[in-house]
Amino acid sequence: MELNLKNKVVIVTGASSGIGLETTKMFLAEGARVVGVSRDMSALADLGALDHWVTCDVDLRQKGAGDAVARATLEAFGRIDVLFNNAAICPTRGGFLDVSDDDWAETMNINLGGYIRMARAVLPTMIAQKKGVLIHCGSEAGRMPHPLLPDYSTSKAAITLLSKALAREFTPKGVRSNVIAPAHIRTELWDRPGGFLHALADYYGTTIEGAVDAFLVESKLPAGRLGTPRDVAMAVLYLASDLAEFISGDVISIDGGVIPTT
């Protein structure tokens, strides 16, 4: 079976690293026309000057940011078929009492507010087309929160309800909305200085790789390994395709089997 994504117009937010970058590359490989949204354009320079690829340097924390992305997409390609809401932050904390009001506001503004702004901006075009796909990057932390990620976990739980509300309202108008819920995906957010693995190393009192081993044992991950951005991107491409045309309002777990679905 073919995904048939050639010439589909896809917006990817958070396109410059991790899951977003891998998903962007895979959409391009399938022949899709992609708008990569990021505040860091340097990582996207390696993708080159393709006639089916443009970048959009926008801060999704700002009002009107989603509208700016939608306008740029329509100017470049004339339609919007898929939105992959992916831009997010994942700050590691010392626990709930370590999170200030400003911390909560920033996390919710980026992780939830940015998704709302983007969905609101692209929906009128998708409704007019009578077809479109919204895919939102949630997290299994939204169902099984980690004590070091209280605000992140809360924002990801909210994304699931946002998507279900969008699916209920807009599926009858031809627009599907789904969430992917990755867990234990090793990206730059894990490995960067001060990232999740460094926090886990402090938590377990061990080295970075020792923290990975301890985490795999504690989480009892059936797959026996951490996931990769490609594992997630494959699910995004499937949901973007017509193969998934009867899937809306759902949450697709990409977690190596760690959280039972029943």
mmCIF file of C-alpha atoms in Angstrom, residues 29-212:
data_model
loop_
_atom_site.group_PDB
_atom_site.id
_atom_site.type_symbol
_atom_site.label_atom_id
_atom_site.label_comp_id
_atom_site.label_asym_id
_atom_site.label_seq_id
_atom_site.Cartn_x
_atom_site.Cartn_y
_atom_site.Cartn_z
ATOM 1 C CA ALA A 29 11.100 11.924 0.833
ATOM 2 C CA GLU A 30 7.478 11.015 0.075
ATOM 3 C CA GLY A 31 7.186 14.003 -2.262
ATOM 4 C CA ALA A 32 5.100 16.202 0.027
ATOM 5 C CA ARG A 33 5.391 19.980 -0.073
ATOM 6 C CA VAL A 34 6.464 21.018 3.401
ATOM 7 C CA VAL A 35 6.511 24.233 5.400
ATOM 8 C CA GLY A 36 8.947 23.859 8.286
ATOM 9 C CA VAL A 37 8.212 26.153 11.228
ATOM 10 C CA SER A 38 10.963 26.876 13.731
ATOM 11 C CA ARG A 39 12.784 29.648 15.543
ATOM 12 C CA ASP A 40 16.100 27.934 14.722
ATOM 13 C CA MET A 41 16.621 27.905 10.977
ATOM 14 C CA SER A 42 20.241 26.681 11.119
ATOM 15 C CA ALA A 43 19.310 23.013 11.497
ATOM 16 C CA LEU A 44 17.072 23.221 8.431
ATOM 17 C CA ALA A 45 19.756 24.620 6.122
ATOM 18 C CA ASP A 46 21.041 21.118 5.336
ATOM 19 C CA LEU A 47 17.751 20.267 3.638
ATOM 20 C CA GLY A 48 18.751 22.575 0.807
ATOM 21 C CA ALA A 49 16.748 24.739 -1.564
ATOM 22 C CA LEU A 50 13.971 22.474 -2.807
ATOM 23 C CA ASP A 51 11.002 23.700 -4.809
ATOM 24 C CA HIS A 52 8.677 21.780 -2.479
ATOM 25 C CA TRP A 53 10.172 23.024 0.784
ATOM 26 C CA VAL A 54 10.005 26.402 2.540
ATOM 27 C CA THR A 55 10.799 27.556 6.052
ATOM 28 C CA CYS A 56 8.897 29.902 8.320
ATOM 29 C CA ASP A 57 10.701 31.620 11.203
ATOM 30 C CA VAL A 58 7.831 32.256 13.625
ATOM 31 C CA ASP A 59 7.515 32.351 17.410
ATOM 32 C CA LEU A 60 4.340 30.393 18.135
ATOM 33 C CA ARG A 61 4.084 31.959 21.583
ATOM 34 C CA GLN A 62 2.912 35.169 19.946
ATOM 35 C CA LYS A 63 -0.641 36.097 18.981
ATOM 36 C CA GLY A 64 -1.088 35.963 15.238
ATOM 37 C CA ALA A 65 1.791 33.511 14.767
ATOM 38 C CA GLY A 66 -0.471 30.774 13.453
ATOM 39 C CA ASP A 67 -2.073 33.157 10.973
ATOM 40 C CA ALA A 68 1.381 34.136 9.697
ATOM 41 C CA VAL A 69 2.268 30.483 9.066
ATOM 42 C CA ALA A 70 -1.032 29.810 7.299
ATOM 43 C CA ARG A 71 -0.563 32.860 5.053
ATOM 44 C CA ALA A 72 2.984 31.845 4.163
ATOM 45 C CA THR A 73 1.823 28.319 3.334
ATOM 46 C CA LEU A 74 -1.007 29.504 1.101
ATOM 47 C CA GLU A 75 1.288 31.964 -0.665
ATOM 48 C CA ALA A 76 3.819 29.199 -1.353
ATOM 49 C CA PHE A 77 1.548 26.268 -2.201
ATOM 50 C CA GLY A 78 -2.076 27.440 -2.409
ATOM 51 C CA ARG A 79 -3.591 24.950 0.030
ATOM 52 C CA ILE A 80 -3.066 23.247 3.407
ATOM 53 C CA ASP A 81 -3.599 19.498 3.668
ATOM 54 C CA VAL A 82 -1.867 18.510 6.905
ATOM 55 C CA LEU A 83 -0.811 20.236 10.111
ATOM 56 C CA PHE A 84 1.623 18.441 12.400
ATOM 57 C CA ASN A 85 1.534 20.362 15.682
ATOM 58 C CA ASN A 86 4.859 19.407 17.210
ATOM 59 C CA ALA A 87 6.639 22.453 18.670
ATOM 60 C CA ALA A 88 7.013 22.068 22.422
ATOM 61 C CA ILE A 89 9.314 22.459 25.387
ATOM 62 C CA CYS A 90 10.031 19.775 27.957
ATOM 63 C CA PRO A 91 11.638 21.450 30.976
ATOM 64 C CA THR A 92 12.846 19.116 33.710
ATOM 65 C CA ARG A 93 11.973 20.202 37.228
ATOM 66 C CA GLY A 94 12.800 19.223 40.776
ATOM 67 C CA GLY A 95 9.145 18.343 41.304
ATOM 68 C CA PHE A 96 5.782 20.114 41.509
ATOM 69 C CA LEU A 97 6.924 22.618 44.151
ATOM 70 C CA ASP A 98 9.816 23.641 41.895
ATOM 71 C CA VAL A 99 7.478 25.031 39.204
ATOM 72 C CA SER A 100 6.645 28.740 39.434
ATOM 73 C CA ASP A 101 3.625 30.542 38.002
ATOM 74 C CA ASP A 102 5.828 31.850 35.197
ATOM 75 C CA ASP A 103 7.062 28.321 34.463
ATOM 76 C CA TRP A 104 3.494 27.040 34.222
ATOM 77 C CA ALA A 105 2.463 29.940 31.985
ATOM 78 C CA GLU A 106 5.398 29.455 29.607
ATOM 79 C CA THR A 107 4.910 25.700 29.243
ATOM 80 C CA MET A 108 1.169 25.977 28.681
ATOM 81 C CA ASN A 109 1.572 28.892 26.254
ATOM 82 C CA ILE A 110 4.018 26.990 24.050
ATOM 83 C CA ASN A 111 2.799 23.402 24.390
ATOM 84 C CA LEU A 112 -0.938 24.099 24.306
ATOM 85 C CA GLY A 113 -1.330 27.699 23.160
ATOM 86 C CA GLY A 114 0.849 27.179 20.096
ATOM 87 C CA TYR A 115 -1.238 24.179 19.053
ATOM 88 C CA ILE A 116 -4.447 26.153 19.469
ATOM 89 C CA ARG A 117 -3.100 29.061 17.394
ATOM 90 C CA MET A 118 -2.010 26.767 14.588
ATOM 91 C CA ALA A 119 -5.245 24.762 14.483
ATOM 92 C CA ARG A 120 -7.347 27.932 14.483
ATOM 93 C CA ALA A 121 -5.266 29.344 11.621
ATOM 94 C CA VAL A 122 -5.449 26.348 9.268
ATOM 95 C CA LEU A 123 -9.000 25.167 9.922
ATOM 96 C CA PRO A 124 -10.796 27.718 7.690
ATOM 97 C CA THR A 125 -8.744 26.579 4.686
ATOM 98 C CA MET A 126 -9.249 22.900 5.460
ATOM 99 C CA ILE A 127 -12.992 23.381 5.914
ATOM 100 C CA ALA A 128 -13.209 25.203 2.580
ATOM 101 C CA GLN A 129 -11.333 22.300 0.963
ATOM 102 C CA LYS A 130 -13.670 19.851 2.747
ATOM 103 C CA LYS A 131 -10.575 17.880 3.683
ATOM 104 C CA GLY A 132 -7.662 18.211 6.062
ATOM 105 C CA VAL A 133 -5.687 16.455 8.763
ATOM 106 C CA LEU A 134 -4.615 17.751 12.164
ATOM 107 C CA ILE A 135 -1.985 15.701 13.994
ATOM 108 C CA HIS A 136 -0.884 16.811 17.442
ATOM 109 C CA CYS A 137 2.197 15.554 19.265
ATOM 110 C CA GLY A 138 1.067 14.624 22.739
ATOM 111 C CA SER A 139 2.916 12.313 25.095
ATOM 112 C CA GLU A 140 2.323 9.297 27.265
ATOM 113 C CA ALA A 141 3.312 11.695 30.059
ATOM 114 C CA GLY A 142 -0.208 13.028 29.622
ATOM 115 C CA ARG A 143 -1.523 9.699 30.907
ATOM 116 C CA MET A 144 1.333 8.622 33.179
ATOM 117 C CA PRO A 145 3.068 11.795 34.380
ATOM 118 C CA HIS A 146 6.645 11.775 35.604
ATOM 119 C CA PRO A 147 7.395 13.635 38.870
ATOM 120 C CA LEU A 148 10.120 15.643 37.128
ATOM 121 C CA LEU A 149 7.691 16.852 34.420
ATOM 122 C CA PRO A 150 4.548 18.193 36.141
ATOM 123 C CA ASP A 151 3.814 21.137 33.831
ATOM 124 C CA TYR A 152 4.839 19.283 30.670
ATOM 125 C CA SER A 153 2.628 16.319 31.596
ATOM 126 C CA THR A 154 -0.342 18.579 32.259
ATOM 127 C CA SER A 155 0.072 20.368 28.925
ATOM 128 C CA LYS A 156 0.176 17.063 27.062
ATOM 129 C CA ALA A 157 -2.967 15.802 28.794
ATOM 130 C CA ALA A 158 -4.729 18.979 27.674
ATOM 131 C CA ILE A 159 -3.689 18.365 24.058
ATOM 132 C CA THR A 160 -5.590 15.074 24.023
ATOM 133 C CA LEU A 161 -8.821 16.803 25.044
ATOM 134 C CA LEU A 162 -8.198 19.619 22.558
ATOM 135 C CA SER A 163 -7.853 17.111 19.734
ATOM 136 C CA LYS A 164 -10.973 15.215 20.738
ATOM 137 C CA ALA A 165 -12.942 18.477 20.799
ATOM 138 C CA LEU A 166 -11.631 19.386 17.345
ATOM 139 C CA ALA A 167 -12.437 15.927 15.993
ATOM 140 C CA ARG A 168 -15.973 16.055 17.308
ATOM 141 C CA GLU A 169 -16.645 19.449 15.730
ATOM 142 C CA PHE A 170 -14.741 19.226 12.464
ATOM 143 C CA THR A 171 -14.716 15.578 11.350
ATOM 144 C CA PRO A 172 -18.216 16.095 9.852
ATOM 145 C CA LYS A 173 -16.631 18.888 7.782
ATOM 146 C CA GLY A 174 -13.875 16.641 6.434
ATOM 147 C CA VAL A 175 -11.110 17.492 8.904
ATOM 148 C CA ARG A 176 -9.645 14.701 11.016
ATOM 149 C CA SER A 177 -7.819 15.357 14.301
ATOM 150 C CA ASN A 178 -5.627 12.853 16.125
ATOM 151 C CA VAL A 179 -2.890 12.735 18.732
ATOM 152 C CA ILE A 180 0.293 10.727 18.688
ATOM 153 C CA ALA A 181 1.532 9.922 22.186
ATOM 154 C CA PRO A 182 5.229 9.058 22.172
ATOM 155 C CA ALA A 183 7.071 7.859 25.233
ATOM 156 C CA HIS A 184 10.735 7.195 25.857
ATOM 157 C CA ILE A 185 11.877 8.671 22.532
ATOM 158 C CA ARG A 186 15.534 9.669 22.709
ATOM 159 C CA THR A 187 15.834 13.098 21.131
ATOM 160 C CA GLU A 188 17.903 16.220 21.771
ATOM 161 C CA LEU A 189 15.527 17.070 24.623
ATOM 162 C CA TRP A 190 16.893 14.021 26.423
ATOM 163 C CA ASP A 191 20.582 14.449 25.625
ATOM 164 C CA ARG A 192 21.168 18.194 25.788
ATOM 165 C CA PRO A 193 22.920 19.635 28.877
ATOM 166 C CA GLY A 194 20.314 20.004 31.581
ATOM 167 C CA GLY A 195 17.948 17.741 29.652
ATOM 168 C CA PHE A 196 15.904 14.800 30.848
ATOM 169 C CA LEU A 197 18.792 12.302 30.878
ATOM 170 C CA HIS A 198 20.914 14.631 32.988
ATOM 171 C CA ALA A 199 18.028 14.988 35.425
ATOM 172 C CA LEU A 200 17.619 11.204 35.483
ATOM 173 C CA ALA A 201 21.343 10.764 36.125
ATOM 174 C CA ASP A 202 21.017 13.021 39.170
ATOM 175 C CA TYR A 203 17.811 11.235 40.173
ATOM 176 C CA TYR A 204 19.443 7.789 40.046
ATOM 177 C CA GLY A 205 22.882 8.985 41.155
ATOM 178 C CA THR A 206 24.656 7.529 38.135
ATOM 179 C CA THR A 207 26.083 8.330 34.693
ATOM 180 C CA ILE A 208 24.018 9.273 31.629
ATOM 181 C CA GLU A 209 24.128 5.786 30.120
ATOM 182 C CA GLY A 210 23.628 4.292 33.568
ATOM 183 C CA ALA A 211 20.513 6.444 33.850
ATOM 184 C CA VAL A 212 19.249 5.038 30.533
#
